[in-house]
Coordinates of C-alpha atoms and ligand atoms in Angstrom, one line a residue:
X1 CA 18.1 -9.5 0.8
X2 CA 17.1 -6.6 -1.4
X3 CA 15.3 -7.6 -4.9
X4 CA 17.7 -5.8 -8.0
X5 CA 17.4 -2.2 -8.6
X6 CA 15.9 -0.2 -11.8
X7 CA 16.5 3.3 -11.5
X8 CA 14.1 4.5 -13.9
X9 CA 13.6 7.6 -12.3
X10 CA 17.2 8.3 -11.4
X11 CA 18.1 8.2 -15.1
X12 CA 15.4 11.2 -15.8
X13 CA 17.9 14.3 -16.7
X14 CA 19.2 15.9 -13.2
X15 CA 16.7 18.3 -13.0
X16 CA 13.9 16.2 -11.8
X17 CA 15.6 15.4 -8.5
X18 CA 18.5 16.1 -6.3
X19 CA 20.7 13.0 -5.3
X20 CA 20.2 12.7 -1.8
X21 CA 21.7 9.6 0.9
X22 CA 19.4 9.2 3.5
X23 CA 20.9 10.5 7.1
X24 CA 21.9 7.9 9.4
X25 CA 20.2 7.5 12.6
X26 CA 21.4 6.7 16.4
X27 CA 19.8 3.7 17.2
X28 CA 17.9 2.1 14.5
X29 CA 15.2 -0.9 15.6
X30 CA 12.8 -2.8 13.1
X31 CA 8.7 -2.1 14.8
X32 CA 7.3 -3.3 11.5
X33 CA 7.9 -6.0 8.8
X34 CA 5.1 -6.2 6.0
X35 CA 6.7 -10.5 5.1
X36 CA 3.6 -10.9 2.7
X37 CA 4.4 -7.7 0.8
X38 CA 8.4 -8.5 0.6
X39 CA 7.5 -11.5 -0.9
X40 CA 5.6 -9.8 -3.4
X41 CA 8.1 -7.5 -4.2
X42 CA 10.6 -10.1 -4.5
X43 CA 12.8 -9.8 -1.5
X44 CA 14.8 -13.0 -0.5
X45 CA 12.7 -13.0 2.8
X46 CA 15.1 -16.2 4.1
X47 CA 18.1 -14.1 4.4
X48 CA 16.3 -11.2 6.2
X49 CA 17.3 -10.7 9.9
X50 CA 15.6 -7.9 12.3
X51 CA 19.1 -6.0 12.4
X52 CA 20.3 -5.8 8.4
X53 CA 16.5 -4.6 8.0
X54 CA 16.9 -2.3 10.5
X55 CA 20.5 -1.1 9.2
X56 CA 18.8 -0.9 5.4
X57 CA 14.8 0.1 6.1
X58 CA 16.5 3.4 8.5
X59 CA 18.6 4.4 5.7
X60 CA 21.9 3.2 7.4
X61 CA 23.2 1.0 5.0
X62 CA 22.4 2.0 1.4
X63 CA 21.3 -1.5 -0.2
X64 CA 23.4 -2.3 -3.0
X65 CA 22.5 -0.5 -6.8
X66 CA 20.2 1.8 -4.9
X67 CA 20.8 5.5 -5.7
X68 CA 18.5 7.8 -3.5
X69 CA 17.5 10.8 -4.5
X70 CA 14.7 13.3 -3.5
X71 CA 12.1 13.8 -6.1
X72 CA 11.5 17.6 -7.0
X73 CA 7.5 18.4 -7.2
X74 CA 5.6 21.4 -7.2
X75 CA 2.1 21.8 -5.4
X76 CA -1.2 23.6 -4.3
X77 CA -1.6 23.6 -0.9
X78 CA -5.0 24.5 -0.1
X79 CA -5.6 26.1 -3.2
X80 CA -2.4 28.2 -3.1
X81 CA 0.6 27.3 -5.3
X82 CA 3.9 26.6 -4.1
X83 CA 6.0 25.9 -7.5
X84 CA 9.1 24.0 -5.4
X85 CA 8.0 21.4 -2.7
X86 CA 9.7 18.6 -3.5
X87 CA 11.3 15.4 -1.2
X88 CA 11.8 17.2 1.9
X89 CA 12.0 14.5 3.9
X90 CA 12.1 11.5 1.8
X91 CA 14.3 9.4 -0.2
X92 CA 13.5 6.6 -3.3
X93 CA 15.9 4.6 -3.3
X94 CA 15.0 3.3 -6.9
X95 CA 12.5 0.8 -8.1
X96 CA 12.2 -2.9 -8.3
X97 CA 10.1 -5.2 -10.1
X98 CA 7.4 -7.1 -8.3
X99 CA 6.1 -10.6 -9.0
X100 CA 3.6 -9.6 -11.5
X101 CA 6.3 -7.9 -13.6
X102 CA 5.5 -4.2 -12.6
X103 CA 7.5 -1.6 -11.1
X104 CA 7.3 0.0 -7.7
X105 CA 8.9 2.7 -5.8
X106 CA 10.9 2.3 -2.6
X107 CA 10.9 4.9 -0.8
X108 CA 12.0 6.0 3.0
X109 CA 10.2 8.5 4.6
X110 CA 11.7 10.7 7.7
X111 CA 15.4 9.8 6.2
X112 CA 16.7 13.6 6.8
X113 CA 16.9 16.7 5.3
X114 CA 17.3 17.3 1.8
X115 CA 17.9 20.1 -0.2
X116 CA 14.1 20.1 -0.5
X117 CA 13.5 20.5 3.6
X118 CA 12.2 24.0 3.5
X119 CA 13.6 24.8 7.6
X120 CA 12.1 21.6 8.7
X121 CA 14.2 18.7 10.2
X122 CA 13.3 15.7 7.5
X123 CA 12.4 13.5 9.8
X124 CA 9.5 11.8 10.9
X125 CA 8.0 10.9 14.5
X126 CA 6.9 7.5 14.9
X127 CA 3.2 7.9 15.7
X128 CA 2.5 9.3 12.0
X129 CA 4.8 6.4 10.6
X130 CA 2.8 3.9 12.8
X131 CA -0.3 5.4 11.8
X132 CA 0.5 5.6 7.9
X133 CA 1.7 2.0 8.4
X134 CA -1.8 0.8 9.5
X135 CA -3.7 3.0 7.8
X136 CA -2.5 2.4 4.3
X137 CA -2.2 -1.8 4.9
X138 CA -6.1 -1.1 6.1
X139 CA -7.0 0.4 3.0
X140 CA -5.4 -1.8 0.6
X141 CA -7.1 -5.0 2.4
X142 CA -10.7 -2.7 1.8
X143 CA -9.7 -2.7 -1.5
X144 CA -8.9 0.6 -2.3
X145 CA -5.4 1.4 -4.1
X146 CA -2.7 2.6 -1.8
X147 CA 0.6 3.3 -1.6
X148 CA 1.9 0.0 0.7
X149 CA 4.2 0.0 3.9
X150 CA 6.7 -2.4 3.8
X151 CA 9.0 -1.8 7.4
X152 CA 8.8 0.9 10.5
X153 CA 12.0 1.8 11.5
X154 CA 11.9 3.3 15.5
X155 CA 15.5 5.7 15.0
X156 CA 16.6 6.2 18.3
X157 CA 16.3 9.8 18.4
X158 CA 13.7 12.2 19.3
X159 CA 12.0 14.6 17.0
X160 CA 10.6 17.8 17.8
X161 CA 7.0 18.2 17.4
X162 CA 4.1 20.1 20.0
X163 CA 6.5 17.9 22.3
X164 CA 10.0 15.7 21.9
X165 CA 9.2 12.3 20.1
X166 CA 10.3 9.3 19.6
X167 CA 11.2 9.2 15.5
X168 CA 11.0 6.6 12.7
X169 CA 11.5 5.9 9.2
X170 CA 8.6 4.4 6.9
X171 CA 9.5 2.3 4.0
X172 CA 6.9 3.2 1.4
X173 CA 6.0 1.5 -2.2
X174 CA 4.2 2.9 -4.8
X175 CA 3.6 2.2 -7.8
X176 CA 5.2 5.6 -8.5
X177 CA 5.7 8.9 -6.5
X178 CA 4.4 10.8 -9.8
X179 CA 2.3 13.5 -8.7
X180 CA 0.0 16.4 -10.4
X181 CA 3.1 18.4 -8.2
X182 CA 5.6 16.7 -10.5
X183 CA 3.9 17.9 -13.6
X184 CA 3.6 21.4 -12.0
X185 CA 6.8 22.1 -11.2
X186 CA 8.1 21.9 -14.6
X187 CA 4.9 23.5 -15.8
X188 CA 5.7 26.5 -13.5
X189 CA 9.5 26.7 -14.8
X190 CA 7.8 26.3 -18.9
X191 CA 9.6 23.3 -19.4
X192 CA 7.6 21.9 -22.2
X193 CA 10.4 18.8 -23.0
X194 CA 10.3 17.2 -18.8
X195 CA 6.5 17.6 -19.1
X196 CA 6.6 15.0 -22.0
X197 CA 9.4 13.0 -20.3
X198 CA 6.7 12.7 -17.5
X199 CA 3.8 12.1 -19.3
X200 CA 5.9 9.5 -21.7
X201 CA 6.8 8.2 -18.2
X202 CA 3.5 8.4 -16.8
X203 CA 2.1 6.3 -19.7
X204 CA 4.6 3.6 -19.2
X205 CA 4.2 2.8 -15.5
X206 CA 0.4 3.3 -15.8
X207 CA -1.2 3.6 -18.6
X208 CA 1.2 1.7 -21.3
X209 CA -2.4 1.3 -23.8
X210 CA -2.1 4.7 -24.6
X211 CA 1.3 4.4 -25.9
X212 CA 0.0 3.4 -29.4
X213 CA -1.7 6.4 -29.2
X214 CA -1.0 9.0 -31.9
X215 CA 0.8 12.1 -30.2
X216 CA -2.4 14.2 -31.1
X217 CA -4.7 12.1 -28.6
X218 CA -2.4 10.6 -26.6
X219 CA -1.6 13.2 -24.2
X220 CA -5.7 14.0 -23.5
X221 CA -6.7 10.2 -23.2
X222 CA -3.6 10.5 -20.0
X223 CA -5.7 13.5 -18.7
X224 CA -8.7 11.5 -19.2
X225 CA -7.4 8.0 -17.7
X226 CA -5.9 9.6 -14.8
X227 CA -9.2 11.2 -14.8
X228 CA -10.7 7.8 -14.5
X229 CA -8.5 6.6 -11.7
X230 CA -9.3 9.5 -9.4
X231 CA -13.1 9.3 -9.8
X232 CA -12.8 4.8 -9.1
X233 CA -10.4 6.3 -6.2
X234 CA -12.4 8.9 -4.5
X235 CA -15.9 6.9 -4.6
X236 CA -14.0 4.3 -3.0
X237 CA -13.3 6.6 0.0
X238 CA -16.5 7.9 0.1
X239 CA -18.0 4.2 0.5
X240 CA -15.8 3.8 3.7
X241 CA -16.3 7.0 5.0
X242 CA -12.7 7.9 4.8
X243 CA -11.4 11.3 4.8
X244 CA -8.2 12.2 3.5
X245 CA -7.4 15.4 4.9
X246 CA -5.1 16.7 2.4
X247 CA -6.0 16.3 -0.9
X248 CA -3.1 19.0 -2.2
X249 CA -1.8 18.4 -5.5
X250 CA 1.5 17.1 -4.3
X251 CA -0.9 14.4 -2.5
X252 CA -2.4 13.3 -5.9
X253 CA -0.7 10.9 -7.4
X254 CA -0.8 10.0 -11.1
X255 CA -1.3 6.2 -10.6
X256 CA -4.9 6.8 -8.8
X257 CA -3.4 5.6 -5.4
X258 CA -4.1 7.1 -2.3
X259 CA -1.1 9.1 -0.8
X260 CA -0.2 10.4 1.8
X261 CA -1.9 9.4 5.3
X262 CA -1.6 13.0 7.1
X263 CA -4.3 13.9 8.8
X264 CA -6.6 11.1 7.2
X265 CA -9.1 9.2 9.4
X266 CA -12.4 7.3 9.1
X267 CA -15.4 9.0 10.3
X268 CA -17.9 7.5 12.6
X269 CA -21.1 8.8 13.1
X270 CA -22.3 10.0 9.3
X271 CA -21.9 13.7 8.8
X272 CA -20.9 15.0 5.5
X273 CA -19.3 17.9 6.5
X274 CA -17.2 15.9 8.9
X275 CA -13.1 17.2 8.6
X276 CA -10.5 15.9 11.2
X277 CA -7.0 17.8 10.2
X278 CA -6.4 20.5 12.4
X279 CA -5.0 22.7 9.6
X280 CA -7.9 22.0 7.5
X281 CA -9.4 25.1 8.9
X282 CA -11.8 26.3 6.3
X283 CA -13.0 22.9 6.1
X284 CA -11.8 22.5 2.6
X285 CA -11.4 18.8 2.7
X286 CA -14.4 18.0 4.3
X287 CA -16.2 14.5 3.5
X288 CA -18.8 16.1 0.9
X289 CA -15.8 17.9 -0.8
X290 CA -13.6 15.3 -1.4
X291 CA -14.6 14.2 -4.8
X292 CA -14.9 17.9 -6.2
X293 CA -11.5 18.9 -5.1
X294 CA -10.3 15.9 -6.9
X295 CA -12.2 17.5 -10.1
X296 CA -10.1 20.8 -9.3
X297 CA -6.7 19.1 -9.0
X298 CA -7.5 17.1 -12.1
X299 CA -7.8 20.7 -13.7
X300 CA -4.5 21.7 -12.4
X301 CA -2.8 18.5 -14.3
X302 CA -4.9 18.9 -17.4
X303 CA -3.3 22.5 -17.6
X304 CA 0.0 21.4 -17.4
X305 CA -0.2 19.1 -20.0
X306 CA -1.6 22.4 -22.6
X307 CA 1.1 22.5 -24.9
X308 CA 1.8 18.9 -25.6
X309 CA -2.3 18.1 -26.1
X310 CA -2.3 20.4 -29.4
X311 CA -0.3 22.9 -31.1
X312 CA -3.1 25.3 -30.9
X313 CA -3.5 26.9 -27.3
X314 CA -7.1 28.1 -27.8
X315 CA -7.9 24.5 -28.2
X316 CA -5.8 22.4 -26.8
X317 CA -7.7 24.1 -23.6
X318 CA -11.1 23.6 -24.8
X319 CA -10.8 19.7 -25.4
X320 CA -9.3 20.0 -21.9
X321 CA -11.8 21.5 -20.4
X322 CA -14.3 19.3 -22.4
X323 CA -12.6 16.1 -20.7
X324 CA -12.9 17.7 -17.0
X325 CA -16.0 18.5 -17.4
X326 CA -17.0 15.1 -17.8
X327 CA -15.5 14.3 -14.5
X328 CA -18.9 14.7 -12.3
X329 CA -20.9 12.4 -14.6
X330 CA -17.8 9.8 -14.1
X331 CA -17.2 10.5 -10.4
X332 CA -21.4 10.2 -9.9
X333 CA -21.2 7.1 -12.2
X334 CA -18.4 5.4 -9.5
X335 CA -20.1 6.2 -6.3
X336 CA -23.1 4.6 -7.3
X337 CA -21.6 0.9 -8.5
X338 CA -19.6 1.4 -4.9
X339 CA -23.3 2.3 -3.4
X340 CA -24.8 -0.3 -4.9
X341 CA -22.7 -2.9 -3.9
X342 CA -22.7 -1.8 -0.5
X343 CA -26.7 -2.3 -0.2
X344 CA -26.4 -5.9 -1.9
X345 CA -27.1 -5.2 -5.4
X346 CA -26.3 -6.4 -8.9
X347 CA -29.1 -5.5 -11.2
X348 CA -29.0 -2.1 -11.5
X349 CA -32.2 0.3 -11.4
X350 CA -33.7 3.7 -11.9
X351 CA -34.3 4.5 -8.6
X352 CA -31.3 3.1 -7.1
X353 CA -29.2 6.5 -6.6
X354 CA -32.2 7.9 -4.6
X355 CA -32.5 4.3 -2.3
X356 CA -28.8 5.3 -1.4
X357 CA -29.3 8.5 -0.6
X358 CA -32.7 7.7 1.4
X359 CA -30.1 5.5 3.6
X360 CA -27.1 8.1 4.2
X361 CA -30.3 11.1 5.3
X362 CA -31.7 8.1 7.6
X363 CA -28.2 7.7 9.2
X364 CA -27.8 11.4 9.6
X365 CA -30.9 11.5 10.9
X366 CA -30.3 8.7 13.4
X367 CA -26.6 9.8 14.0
X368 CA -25.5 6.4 13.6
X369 CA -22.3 5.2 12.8
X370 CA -21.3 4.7 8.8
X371 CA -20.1 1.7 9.3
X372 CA -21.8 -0.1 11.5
X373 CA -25.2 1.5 9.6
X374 CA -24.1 -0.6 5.9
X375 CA -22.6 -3.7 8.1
X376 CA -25.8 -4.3 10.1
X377 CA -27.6 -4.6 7.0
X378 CA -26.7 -8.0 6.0
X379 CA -28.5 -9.3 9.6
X380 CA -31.7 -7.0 8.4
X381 CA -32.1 -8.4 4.4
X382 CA -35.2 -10.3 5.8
X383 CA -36.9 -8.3 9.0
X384 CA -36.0 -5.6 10.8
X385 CA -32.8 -6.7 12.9
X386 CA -32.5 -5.4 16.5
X387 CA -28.7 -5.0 15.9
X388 CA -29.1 -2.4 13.5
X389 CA -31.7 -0.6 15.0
X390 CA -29.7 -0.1 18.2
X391 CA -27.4 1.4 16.0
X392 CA -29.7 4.5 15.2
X393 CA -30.3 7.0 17.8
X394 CA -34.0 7.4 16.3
X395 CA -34.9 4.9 14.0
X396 CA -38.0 6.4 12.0
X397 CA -36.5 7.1 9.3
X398 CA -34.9 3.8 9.2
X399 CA -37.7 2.0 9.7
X400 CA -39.6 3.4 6.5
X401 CA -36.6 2.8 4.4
X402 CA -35.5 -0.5 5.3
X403 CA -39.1 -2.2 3.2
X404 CA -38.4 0.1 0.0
X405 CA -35.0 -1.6 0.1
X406 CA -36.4 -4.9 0.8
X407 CA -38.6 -4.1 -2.3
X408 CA -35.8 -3.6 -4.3
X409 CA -34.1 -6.6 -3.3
X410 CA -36.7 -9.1 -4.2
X411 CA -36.0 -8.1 -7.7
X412 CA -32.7 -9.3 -7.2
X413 CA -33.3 -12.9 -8.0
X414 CA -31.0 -14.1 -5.4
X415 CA -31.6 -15.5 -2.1
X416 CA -31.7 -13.9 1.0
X417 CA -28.4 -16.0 2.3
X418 CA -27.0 -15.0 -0.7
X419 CA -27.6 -11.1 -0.1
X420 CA -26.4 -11.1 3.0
X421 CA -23.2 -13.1 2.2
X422 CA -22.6 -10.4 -0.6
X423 CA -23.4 -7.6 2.1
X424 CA -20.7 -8.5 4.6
X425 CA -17.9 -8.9 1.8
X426 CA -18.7 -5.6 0.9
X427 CA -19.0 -3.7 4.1
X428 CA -16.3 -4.1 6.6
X429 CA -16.9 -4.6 10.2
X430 CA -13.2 -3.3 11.1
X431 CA -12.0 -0.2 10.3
X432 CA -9.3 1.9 11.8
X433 CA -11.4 3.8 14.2
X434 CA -9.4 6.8 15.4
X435 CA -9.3 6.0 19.5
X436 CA -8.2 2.6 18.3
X437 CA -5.3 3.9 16.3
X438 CA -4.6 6.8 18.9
X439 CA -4.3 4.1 21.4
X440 CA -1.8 2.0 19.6
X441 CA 0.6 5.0 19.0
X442 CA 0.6 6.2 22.3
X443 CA 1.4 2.6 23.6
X444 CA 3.6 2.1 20.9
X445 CA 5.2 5.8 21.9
X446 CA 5.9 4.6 25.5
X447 CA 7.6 1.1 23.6
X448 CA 4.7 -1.5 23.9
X449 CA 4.0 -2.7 20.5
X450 CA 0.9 -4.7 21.5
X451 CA -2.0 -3.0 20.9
X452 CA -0.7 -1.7 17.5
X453 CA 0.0 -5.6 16.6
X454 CA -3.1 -6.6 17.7
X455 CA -4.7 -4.0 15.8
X456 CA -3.5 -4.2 12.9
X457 CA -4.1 -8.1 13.1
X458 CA -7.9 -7.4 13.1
X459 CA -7.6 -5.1 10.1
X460 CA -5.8 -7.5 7.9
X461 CA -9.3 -9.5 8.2
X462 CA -11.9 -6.5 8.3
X463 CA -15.1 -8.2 6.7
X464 CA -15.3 -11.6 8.9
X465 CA -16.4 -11.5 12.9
X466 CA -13.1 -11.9 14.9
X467 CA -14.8 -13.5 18.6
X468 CA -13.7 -11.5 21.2
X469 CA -12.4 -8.2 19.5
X470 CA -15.6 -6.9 19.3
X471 CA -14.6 -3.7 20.8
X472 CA -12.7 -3.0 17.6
X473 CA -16.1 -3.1 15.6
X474 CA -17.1 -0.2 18.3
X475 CA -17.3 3.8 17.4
X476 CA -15.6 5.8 20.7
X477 CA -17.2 5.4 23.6
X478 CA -18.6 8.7 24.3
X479 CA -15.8 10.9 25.4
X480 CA -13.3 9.1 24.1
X481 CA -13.6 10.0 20.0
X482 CA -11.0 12.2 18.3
X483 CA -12.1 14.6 16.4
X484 CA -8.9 16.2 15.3
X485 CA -5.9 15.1 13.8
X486 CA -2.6 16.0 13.1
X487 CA -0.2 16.1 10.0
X488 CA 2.7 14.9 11.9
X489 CA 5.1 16.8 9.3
Ligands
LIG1 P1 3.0 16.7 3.2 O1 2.2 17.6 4.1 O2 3.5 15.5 3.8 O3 2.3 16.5 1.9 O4 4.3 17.5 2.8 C1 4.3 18.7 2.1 C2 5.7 19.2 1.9 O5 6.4 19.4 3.1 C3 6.6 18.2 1.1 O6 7.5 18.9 0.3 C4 7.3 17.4 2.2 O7 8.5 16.8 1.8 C5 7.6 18.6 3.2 N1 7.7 18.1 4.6 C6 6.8 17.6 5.4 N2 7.3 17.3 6.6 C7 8.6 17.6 6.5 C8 9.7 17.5 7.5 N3 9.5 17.0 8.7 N4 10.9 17.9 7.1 C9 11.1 18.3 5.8 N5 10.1 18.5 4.9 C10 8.9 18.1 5.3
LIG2 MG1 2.8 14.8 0.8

C-alpha cells in the first residue's frame, strides 16, 4: 500500500534526531482517509483496506523501509527561547516522492512519547486531530500552502486534557518539517557544520535554483527566498482572515507552509486585534500582528545562518539585516496583489492600497463579517445589492465606498459578468467557521462522524453556492461564536 521510502532526513548525522517507533495504541479505527491526496503521493490506493490503514496510519505496524524518528528543533515561544523542543509527540516516518517528482514528509502526530516529550504524554486528543484535519485540507483548497492531512486515526484510548478524551493519531505531509527551530537548535549548540547540512538541505527540497549559487551569496539569497515565501504566506492569511495563533519559531517552517493548526481559527466579524488561543494572553499573535512577527522570526533564521553568509561577522550581519529589512516593503507588496484580487482587479493603480483599506475601516465600522463583506461583493459590481448591505450593521460607510470602487472598476475594461465571476473565485463563501468546526468535534467526540463529513464536504468546494447548506456560509448565530481556542497539546 505504502509508496517506497527515502529517508533523506534519517541519513542526516544522528544528532539531528532521535530514532523513535511510534507507541502502539489499543484500539486503532480509521475516521479519515484523504483518497485524492494518496493518489498524489503515490499510494497503491486499490490494495488499501480500513483496517491495514488503521494498523499503519496509528503507528501499529511500521510500513516497510520506514525508519521513524523524532526530529530535534529548537524554538521561541512567545518571544522566549527554548534551545531543545524537538518531536515530542511526533514521528516521520521518512519521505516519499509524489507524482510530480518532489519529496514529502510523512509524519504521525500523537504517536507517543519520545525522548523529546518534555513530561507530556505524546499523544494527541482527537478533537485537535479532527480539527487540524479540516482546517489544513480547508486551507490548501483556498489556496494557501499547507502542510496536508492524509488519515485520522481514533486510538482507542483516552487522553488527559481539562477532561479524559478520546485520542488520535494525524498523518501529516509536508513538504518538509524544516523549521527556523531546526536551524536554532544547532545555532544554540554553535554547530556551524549541521547549520550548512540544513541549509544545503533546505536548498534542495525548496529552493534547488540557489544551488548554483556561489557559497558567498548562496546562503543570503535562502534567507531572502524563505523571506519571500513567508511574506506570499502570511498575506495569504490575512486575505482570509485567518489567524494562526502560534506563530513560534518551531511553527515556521522553511518551505513557506503553514504549520501547525493549534489554536488557529478564522475570524468573523472584522477586528484587527482579534486573537482566539487561550494562551495567547498578551495578544501577541493577534490578526494585525501576524505579518510582523513573521518579520521577527525571519530575523531569528537570518541569525542563525551568520557564519556561513560571510567570513566577516560585522558583515555578514549587516547584509542580513539589509535583507530583513526589506521584508515590510515585500510583505506590503503581497497583501496588496491578494487585496486586489479580492476586490476584482487586474490593472493595478495608485490609489488602490487606500480603496482596500477604505473597505476593511467600512467593515469595522459596520461590524460585518470578513467574509461574507468580500463575497457579497460580486452581487454588488453594478448597484448596491441588498445582500451585502444586510451584511453591515450600519452601512454608511459602505455606502460611500462601494461608487469609488465602482469608479475604479470601470477602468477595468472587463464586463461586469466578468468581475463578478472573478470576484467569487477569489472570495470563498465557505470557510471553517469556528461553531461549525466546534460542532463537528464534539459530535465526532461522542462517535458520530456526520457533521464533520458533511463539513468538510462543503469546504472541499468553498467558492461555488452549495443549495441547502447555506447555514455553513453563516457567522455564529449570536451566542453561539467561540471566541477562544485551545492548543490541544
Ligand atoms: P506545539 O505547541 O504543537 O508547537 O508544540 C510545542 C512543543 O511541545 C513541541 O516540541 C511539541 O512536540 C511538544 N508537545 C506538544 N504537545 C505534546 C504532547 N502532548 N506530548 C509531548 N510533547 C508535546
Ligand atoms: Mg508545533
Amino acid at each position: 500500500m505504502f509508496p517506497e521510502f527515502t529517508l533523506r532526513y534519517a541519513r542526516l548525522p544522528d544528532r539531528f534526531f532521535l530514532r523513535f517507533d511510534p507507541v502502539p495504541v489499543k484500539a486503532p479505527r480509521l475516521l479519515a482517509f484523504n483518497r485524492p491526496l494518496a493518489e498524489e503521493l503515490g499510494f497503491d490506493t486499490a490494495a488499501f483496506d480500513e483496517k491495514s490503514a488503521a494498523e499503519v496510519f496509528s503507528g501499529n505496524a511500521v510500513p516497510t523501509g520506514a525508519e521513524p524518528l523524532a526530529q530535534a528543533y529548537a524554538g521561541h515561544q512567545f518571544g522566549h527561547f527554548n534551545p531543545r523542543l524537538g518531536d515530542g509527540r511526533a514521528v516521520l516516518l521518512g519521505e516519499v516522492t509524489d507524482r510530480e517528482g518532489r519529496l514529502r514528509d510523512l509524519q504521525l502526530k500523537g504517536a507517543g512519547c519520545t525522548p523529546f516529550s518534555r513530561g507530556a504524554d505524546g499523544r494527541a486528543p482527537l478533537g485537535p486531530v479532527l480539527r487540524e484535519y479540516l482546517i489544513s485540507e480547508a486551507m490548501h483548497v483556498l489556496g494557501i500552502p499547507t502542510t496536508r492531512a492524509l488519515a485520522a486515526v481514533a486510538t482507542g484510548e483516552r487522553v488527559f486534557r481539562r477532561v479524559p478524551e478520546p485520542g488520535a493519531v494525524l498523518t501529516r505531509v509536508a513538504s518538509s518539517h524544516l523549521r527556523v527551530g531546526t536551524f536554532q537548535y544547532f545555532a544554540a549548540r554553535g554547530d556551524e557544520e549541521a547549520i550548512r547540512l540544513l541549509a544545503d538541505l533546505a536548498i534542495e527540497r525548496h529552493y534547488p535554483e540557489l544551488a548554483a549559487l556561489p557559497a558567498q551569496t548562496r546562503y543570503l539569497s535562502l534567507v531572502e527566498a524563505v523571506q519571500a515565501r513567508q511574506a506570499r504566506l502570511v498575506a495569504g492569511w490575512m486575505g482570509l482572515g485567518f489567524i494562526h495563533g502560534v506563530m513560534n519559531t518551531d511553527n515556521t517552517s522553511i518551505s513557506g507552509e503553514t504549520i501547525d493548526y493549534g489554536p488557529c481559527a478564522f475570524m468573523e466579524a472584522f477586528d484587527p486585534e482579534q486573537v482566539f488561543s487561550s494562551i495567547d494572553e498578551g495578544g501577541r499573535y493577534a490578526y494585525r500582528n501576524q505579518p510582523w512577527i513573521a518579520q521577527w522570526n525571519l530575523a531569528r533564521f537570518a541569525e542563525t545562518l551568520i557564519p556561513l553568509i560571510d567570513d566577516d561577522a560585522d558583515r555578514a550581519v549587516e547584509r542580513a539585516t539589509e535583507v530583513i529589512q526589506a521584508y515590510p516593503a515585500q510583505y506590503e507588496a503581497e497583501w496588496l496583489a491578494v487585496m486586489r484580487k479580492k476586490l476584482g482587479l487586474v490593472g493595478e493603480e495608485e490609489g488602490d492600497r487606500e480603496l482596500a483599506e477604505a473597505f476593511l475601516e467600512a467593515q469595522k465600522a459596520g461590524r460585518a463579517d470578513f467574509t461574507l463583506a468580500f463575497r457579497g461583493l460580486s452581487e454588488a459590481v453594478e448597484e448596491d445589492a441588498p445582500g451585502l448591505l444586510e451584511r453591515f450593521d450600519s452601512g454608511e460607510a459602505l455606502r460611500e465606498w462601494l461608487p469609488r470602487w465602482r469608479a475604479r472598476l470601470a477602468r477595468e475594461n472587463a464586463d461586469p459578468t466578468t468581475i463578478a465571476a472573478r470576484l467569487r473565485g477569489t472570495n470563498p463563501l465557505y470557510i471553517p467557521r469556528n461553531h461549525q468546526v466546534e460542532a463537528a468535534l464534539a459530535a465526532a467526540a461522542e462517535g458520530d462522524l456526520t457533521p464533520f463529513e458533511t463539513l468538510a464536504e462543503v469546504l472541499a468546494t468553498p467558492f461555488e453556492a452549495q443549495p441547502g447548506r447555506e447555514a455553513y456560509a453563516r457567522p455564529a448565530p449570536a451566542g453561539e461564536a467561540v471566541f477562544r481556542t485551545f492548543c490541544g497539546t
